[in-house]
Short mmCIF file of C-alpha atoms and ligand atoms in Angstrom, two decimals:
data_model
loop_
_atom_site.label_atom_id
_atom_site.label_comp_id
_atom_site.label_asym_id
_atom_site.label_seq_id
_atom_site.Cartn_x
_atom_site.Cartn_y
_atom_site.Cartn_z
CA UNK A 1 0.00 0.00 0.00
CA UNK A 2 0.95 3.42 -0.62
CA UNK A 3 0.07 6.26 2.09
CA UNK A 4 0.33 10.12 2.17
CA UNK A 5 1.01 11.40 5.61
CA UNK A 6 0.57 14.62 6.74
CA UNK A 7 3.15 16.31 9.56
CA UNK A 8 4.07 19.12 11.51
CA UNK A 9 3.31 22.79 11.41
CA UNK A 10 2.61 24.85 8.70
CA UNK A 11 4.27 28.66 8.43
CA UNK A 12 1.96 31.75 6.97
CA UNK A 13 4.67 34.77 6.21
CA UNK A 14 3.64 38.17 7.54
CA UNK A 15 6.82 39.51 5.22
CA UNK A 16 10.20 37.76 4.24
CA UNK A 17 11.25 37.27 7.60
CA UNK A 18 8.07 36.98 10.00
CA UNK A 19 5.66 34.21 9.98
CA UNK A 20 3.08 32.49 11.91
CA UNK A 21 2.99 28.88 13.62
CA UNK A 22 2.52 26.70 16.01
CA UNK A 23 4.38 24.38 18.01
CA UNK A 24 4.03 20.79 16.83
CA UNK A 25 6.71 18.68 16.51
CA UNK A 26 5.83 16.96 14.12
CA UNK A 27 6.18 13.46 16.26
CA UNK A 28 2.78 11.86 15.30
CA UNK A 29 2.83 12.10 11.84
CA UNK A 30 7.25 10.94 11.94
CA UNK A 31 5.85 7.81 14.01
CA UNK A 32 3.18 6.92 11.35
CA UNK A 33 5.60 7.04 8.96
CA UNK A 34 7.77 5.11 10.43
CA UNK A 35 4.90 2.40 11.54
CA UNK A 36 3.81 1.98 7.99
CA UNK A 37 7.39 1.75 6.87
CA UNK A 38 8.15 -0.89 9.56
CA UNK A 39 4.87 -2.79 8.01
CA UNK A 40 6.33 -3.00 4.57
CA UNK A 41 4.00 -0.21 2.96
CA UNK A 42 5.48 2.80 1.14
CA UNK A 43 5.00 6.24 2.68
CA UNK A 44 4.74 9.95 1.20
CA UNK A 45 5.63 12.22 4.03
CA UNK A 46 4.60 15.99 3.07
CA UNK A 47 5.92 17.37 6.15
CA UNK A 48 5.69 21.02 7.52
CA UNK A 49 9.77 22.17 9.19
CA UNK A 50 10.59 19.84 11.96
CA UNK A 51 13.66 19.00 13.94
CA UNK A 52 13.05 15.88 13.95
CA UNK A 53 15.07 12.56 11.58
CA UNK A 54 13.16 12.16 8.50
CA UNK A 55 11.84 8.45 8.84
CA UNK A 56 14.07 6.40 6.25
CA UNK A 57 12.42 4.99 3.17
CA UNK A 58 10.08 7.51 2.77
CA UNK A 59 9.46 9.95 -0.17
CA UNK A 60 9.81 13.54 2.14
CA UNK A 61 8.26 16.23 0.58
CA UNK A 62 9.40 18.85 2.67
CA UNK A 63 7.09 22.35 2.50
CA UNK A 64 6.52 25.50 4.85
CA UNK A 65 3.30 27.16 3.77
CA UNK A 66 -0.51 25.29 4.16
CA UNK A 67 -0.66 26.34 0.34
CA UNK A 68 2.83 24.24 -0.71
CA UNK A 69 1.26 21.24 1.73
CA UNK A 70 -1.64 21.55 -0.41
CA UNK A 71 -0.46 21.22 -3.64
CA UNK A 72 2.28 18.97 -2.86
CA UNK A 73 -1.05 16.52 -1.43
CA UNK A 74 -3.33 16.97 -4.11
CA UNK A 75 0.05 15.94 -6.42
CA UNK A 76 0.61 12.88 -4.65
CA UNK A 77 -2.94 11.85 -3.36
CA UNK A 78 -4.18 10.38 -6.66
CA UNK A 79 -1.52 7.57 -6.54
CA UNK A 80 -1.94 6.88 -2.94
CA UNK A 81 -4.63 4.39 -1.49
CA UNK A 82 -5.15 6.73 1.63
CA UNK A 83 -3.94 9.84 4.00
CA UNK A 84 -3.02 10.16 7.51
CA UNK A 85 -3.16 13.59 8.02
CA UNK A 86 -1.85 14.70 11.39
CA UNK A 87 -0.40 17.94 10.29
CA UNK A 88 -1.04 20.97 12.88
CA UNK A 89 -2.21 22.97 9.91
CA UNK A 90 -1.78 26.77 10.31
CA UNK A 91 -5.82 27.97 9.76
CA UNK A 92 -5.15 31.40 9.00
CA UNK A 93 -2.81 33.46 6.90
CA UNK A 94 -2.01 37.16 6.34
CA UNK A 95 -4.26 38.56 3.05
CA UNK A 96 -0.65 39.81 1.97
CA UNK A 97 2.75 38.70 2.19
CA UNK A 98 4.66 42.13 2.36
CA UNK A 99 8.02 41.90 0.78
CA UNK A 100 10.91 43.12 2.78
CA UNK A 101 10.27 43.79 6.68
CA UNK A 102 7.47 45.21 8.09
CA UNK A 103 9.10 48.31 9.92
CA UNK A 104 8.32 49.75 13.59
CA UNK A 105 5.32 52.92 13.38
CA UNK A 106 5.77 53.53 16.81
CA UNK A 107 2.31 52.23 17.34
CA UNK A 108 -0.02 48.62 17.09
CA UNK A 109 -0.24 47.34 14.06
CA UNK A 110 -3.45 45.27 12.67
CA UNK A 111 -3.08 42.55 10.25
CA UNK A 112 -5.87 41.44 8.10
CA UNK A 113 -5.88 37.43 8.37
CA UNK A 114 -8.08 34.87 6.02
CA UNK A 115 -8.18 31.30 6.39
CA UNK A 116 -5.84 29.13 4.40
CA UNK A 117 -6.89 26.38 2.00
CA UNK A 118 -8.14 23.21 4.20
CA UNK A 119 -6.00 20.24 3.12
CA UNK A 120 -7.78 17.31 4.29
CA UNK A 121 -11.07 18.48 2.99
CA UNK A 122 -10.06 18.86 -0.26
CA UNK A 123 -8.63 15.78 -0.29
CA UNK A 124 -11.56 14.47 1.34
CA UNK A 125 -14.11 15.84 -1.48
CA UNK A 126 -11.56 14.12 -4.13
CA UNK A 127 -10.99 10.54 -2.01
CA UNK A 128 -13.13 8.29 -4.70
CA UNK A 129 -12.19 4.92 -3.07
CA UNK A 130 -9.48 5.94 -1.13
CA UNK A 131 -9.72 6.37 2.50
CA UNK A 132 -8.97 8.83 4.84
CA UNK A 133 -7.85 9.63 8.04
CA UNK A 134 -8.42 13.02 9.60
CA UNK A 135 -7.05 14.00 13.59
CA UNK A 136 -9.14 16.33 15.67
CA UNK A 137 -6.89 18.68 18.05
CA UNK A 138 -10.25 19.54 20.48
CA UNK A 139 -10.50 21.67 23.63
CA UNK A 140 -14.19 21.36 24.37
CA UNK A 141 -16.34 19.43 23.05
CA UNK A 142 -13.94 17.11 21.92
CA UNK A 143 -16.15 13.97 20.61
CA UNK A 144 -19.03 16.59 19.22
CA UNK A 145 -16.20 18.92 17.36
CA UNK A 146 -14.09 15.52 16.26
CA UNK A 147 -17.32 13.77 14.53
CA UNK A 148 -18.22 17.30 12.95
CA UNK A 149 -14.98 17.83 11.62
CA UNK A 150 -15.12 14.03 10.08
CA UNK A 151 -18.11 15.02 8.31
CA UNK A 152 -16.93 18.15 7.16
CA UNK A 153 -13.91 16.71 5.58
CA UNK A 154 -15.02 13.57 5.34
CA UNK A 155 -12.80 11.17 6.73
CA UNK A 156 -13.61 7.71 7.37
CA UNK A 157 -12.13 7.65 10.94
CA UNK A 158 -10.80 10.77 13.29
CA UNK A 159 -8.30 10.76 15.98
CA UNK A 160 -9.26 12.89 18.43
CA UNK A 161 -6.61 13.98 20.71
CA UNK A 162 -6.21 17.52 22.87
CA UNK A 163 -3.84 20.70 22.79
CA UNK A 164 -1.29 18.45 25.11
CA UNK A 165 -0.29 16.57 22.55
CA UNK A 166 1.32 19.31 20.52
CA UNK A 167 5.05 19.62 21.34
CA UNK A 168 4.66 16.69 23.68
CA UNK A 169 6.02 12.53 23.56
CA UNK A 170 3.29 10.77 24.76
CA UNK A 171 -0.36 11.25 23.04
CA UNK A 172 -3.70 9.89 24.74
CA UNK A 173 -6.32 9.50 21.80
CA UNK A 174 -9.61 8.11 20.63
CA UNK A 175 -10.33 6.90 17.56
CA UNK A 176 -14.05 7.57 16.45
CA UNK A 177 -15.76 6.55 13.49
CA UNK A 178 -18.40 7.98 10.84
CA UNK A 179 -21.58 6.98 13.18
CA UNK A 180 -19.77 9.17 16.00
CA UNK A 181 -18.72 5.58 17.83
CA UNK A 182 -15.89 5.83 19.83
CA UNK A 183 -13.81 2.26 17.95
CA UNK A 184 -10.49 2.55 19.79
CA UNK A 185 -8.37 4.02 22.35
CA UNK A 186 -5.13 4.22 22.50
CA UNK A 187 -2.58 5.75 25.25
CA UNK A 188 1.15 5.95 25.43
CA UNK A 189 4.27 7.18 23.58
CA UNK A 190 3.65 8.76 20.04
CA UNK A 191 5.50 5.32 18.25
CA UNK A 192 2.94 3.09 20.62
CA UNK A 193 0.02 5.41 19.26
CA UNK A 194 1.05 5.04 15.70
CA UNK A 195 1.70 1.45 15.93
CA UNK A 196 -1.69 1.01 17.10
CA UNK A 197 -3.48 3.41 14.36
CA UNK A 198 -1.62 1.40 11.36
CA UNK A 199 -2.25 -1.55 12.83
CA UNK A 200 -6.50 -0.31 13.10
CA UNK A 201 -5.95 1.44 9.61
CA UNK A 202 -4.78 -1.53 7.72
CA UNK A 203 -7.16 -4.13 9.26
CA UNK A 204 -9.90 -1.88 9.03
CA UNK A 205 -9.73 0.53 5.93
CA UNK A 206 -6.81 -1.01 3.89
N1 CTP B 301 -6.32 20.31 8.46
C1 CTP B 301 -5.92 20.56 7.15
N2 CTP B 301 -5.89 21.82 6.66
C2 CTP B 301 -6.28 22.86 7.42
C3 CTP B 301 -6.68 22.65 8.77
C4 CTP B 301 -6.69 21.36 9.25
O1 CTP B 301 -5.57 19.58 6.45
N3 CTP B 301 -6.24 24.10 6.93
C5 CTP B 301 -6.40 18.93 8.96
C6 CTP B 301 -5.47 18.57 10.09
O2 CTP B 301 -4.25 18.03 9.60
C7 CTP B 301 -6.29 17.51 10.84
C8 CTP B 301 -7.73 17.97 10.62
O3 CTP B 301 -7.72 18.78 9.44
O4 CTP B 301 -6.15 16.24 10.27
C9 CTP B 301 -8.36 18.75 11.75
O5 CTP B 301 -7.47 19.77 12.16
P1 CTP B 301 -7.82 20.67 13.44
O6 CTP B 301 -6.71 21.65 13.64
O7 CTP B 301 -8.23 19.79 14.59
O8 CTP B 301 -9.17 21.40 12.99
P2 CTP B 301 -9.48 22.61 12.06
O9 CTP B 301 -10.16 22.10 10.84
O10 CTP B 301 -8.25 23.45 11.88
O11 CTP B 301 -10.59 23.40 12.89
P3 CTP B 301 -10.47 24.23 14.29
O12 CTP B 301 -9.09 24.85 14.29
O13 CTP B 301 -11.57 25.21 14.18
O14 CTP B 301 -10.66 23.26 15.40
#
């Protein structure tokens, strides 16, 4: 089987040398990769700047902006049987890019922000047979938000995990499925986690 993976953050550049992001590691996505690798199946990685070893035998496609992740997935998609996407995807950008440096007024500054393009429901809309796998990064409401989002991008499964997880080794998830059923849960490092999820993924959607 062939699977693209989603991973780490995603920048949006206020000018050349400012951007926004967030914190993730990019350790869930690294340890799916490395699962499915371990289980014989080839992996595209589309991966957001991390610090972390890129997982050997995978194709890296190695991006900073939610609009490169995008078109590098919609590339690659097509010849994969599914997607993993745990990518903290940045939801909002500047409306410009100014080139150069933003310089000091003396005063606040307001910058006009619109959402970026969301990845896994485009790929979603396009997934024909192809399955997909969406995580859910909730604060409240965490099985109500994670089944909406499924729907919304529609996913076959969700991982639902909470803001702890970003930046952090261990991961403490639930895996919940297109009737809102909670199917799994899984606790432990992020490789444990993974191991479990490709292990579900294959037997159940593969
Ligand atoms: N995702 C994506 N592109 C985006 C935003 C999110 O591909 N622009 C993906 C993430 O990789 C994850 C899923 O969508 O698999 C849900 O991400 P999450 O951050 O939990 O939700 P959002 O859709 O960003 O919604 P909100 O921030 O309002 O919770």
């Amino acid at each position: 089987m062939r699977v693209l993976i989603t991973a780490g953050p995603t920048r949006e550049y206020l000018d050349d040398v400012r951007y926004l992001s967030n914190s993730s590691s990019g350790r869930m996505g690294y340890a799916v990769a490395e699962s499915l690798i371990a289980a014989g199946h080839e992996v595209v990685l589309v991966s957001g700047p991390v610090e972390i070893p890129i997982p050997s035998g995978c194709k890296i496609h190695q991006v900073e902006t939610t609009s490169e992740m995008r078109d590098a997935c919609v590339n690659h998609f097509p010849n994969c049987d599914g997607v993993i996407a745990a990518a903290a995807v940045c939801d909002y950008k500047p409306r410009e890019r100014i080139q150069g440096k933003i310089a000091k007024t003396g005063d606040g500054i307001s910058i006009e922000m619109i959402e970026t393009d969301d990845v896994l429901a485009e790929l979603g809309r396009t997934k024909d047979q192809r399955w997909v796998v969406g995580f859910a990064l909730e604060a409240e409401n965490q099985r109500a938000n994670a089944l909406q989002k499924l729907r919304a991008k529609n996913c076959d499964v969700v991982v639902l995990n909470s803001p702890t997880a970003i930046g952090s080794d261990t991961n403490q998830v639930e895996l919940i499925d297109r009737n809102g059923d909670v199917v799994a849960e899984w606790s432990g490092s992020k490789q444990d986690v993974a191991d479990r999820l490709v292990q579900w993924t294959l037997q159940n959607l593969g």
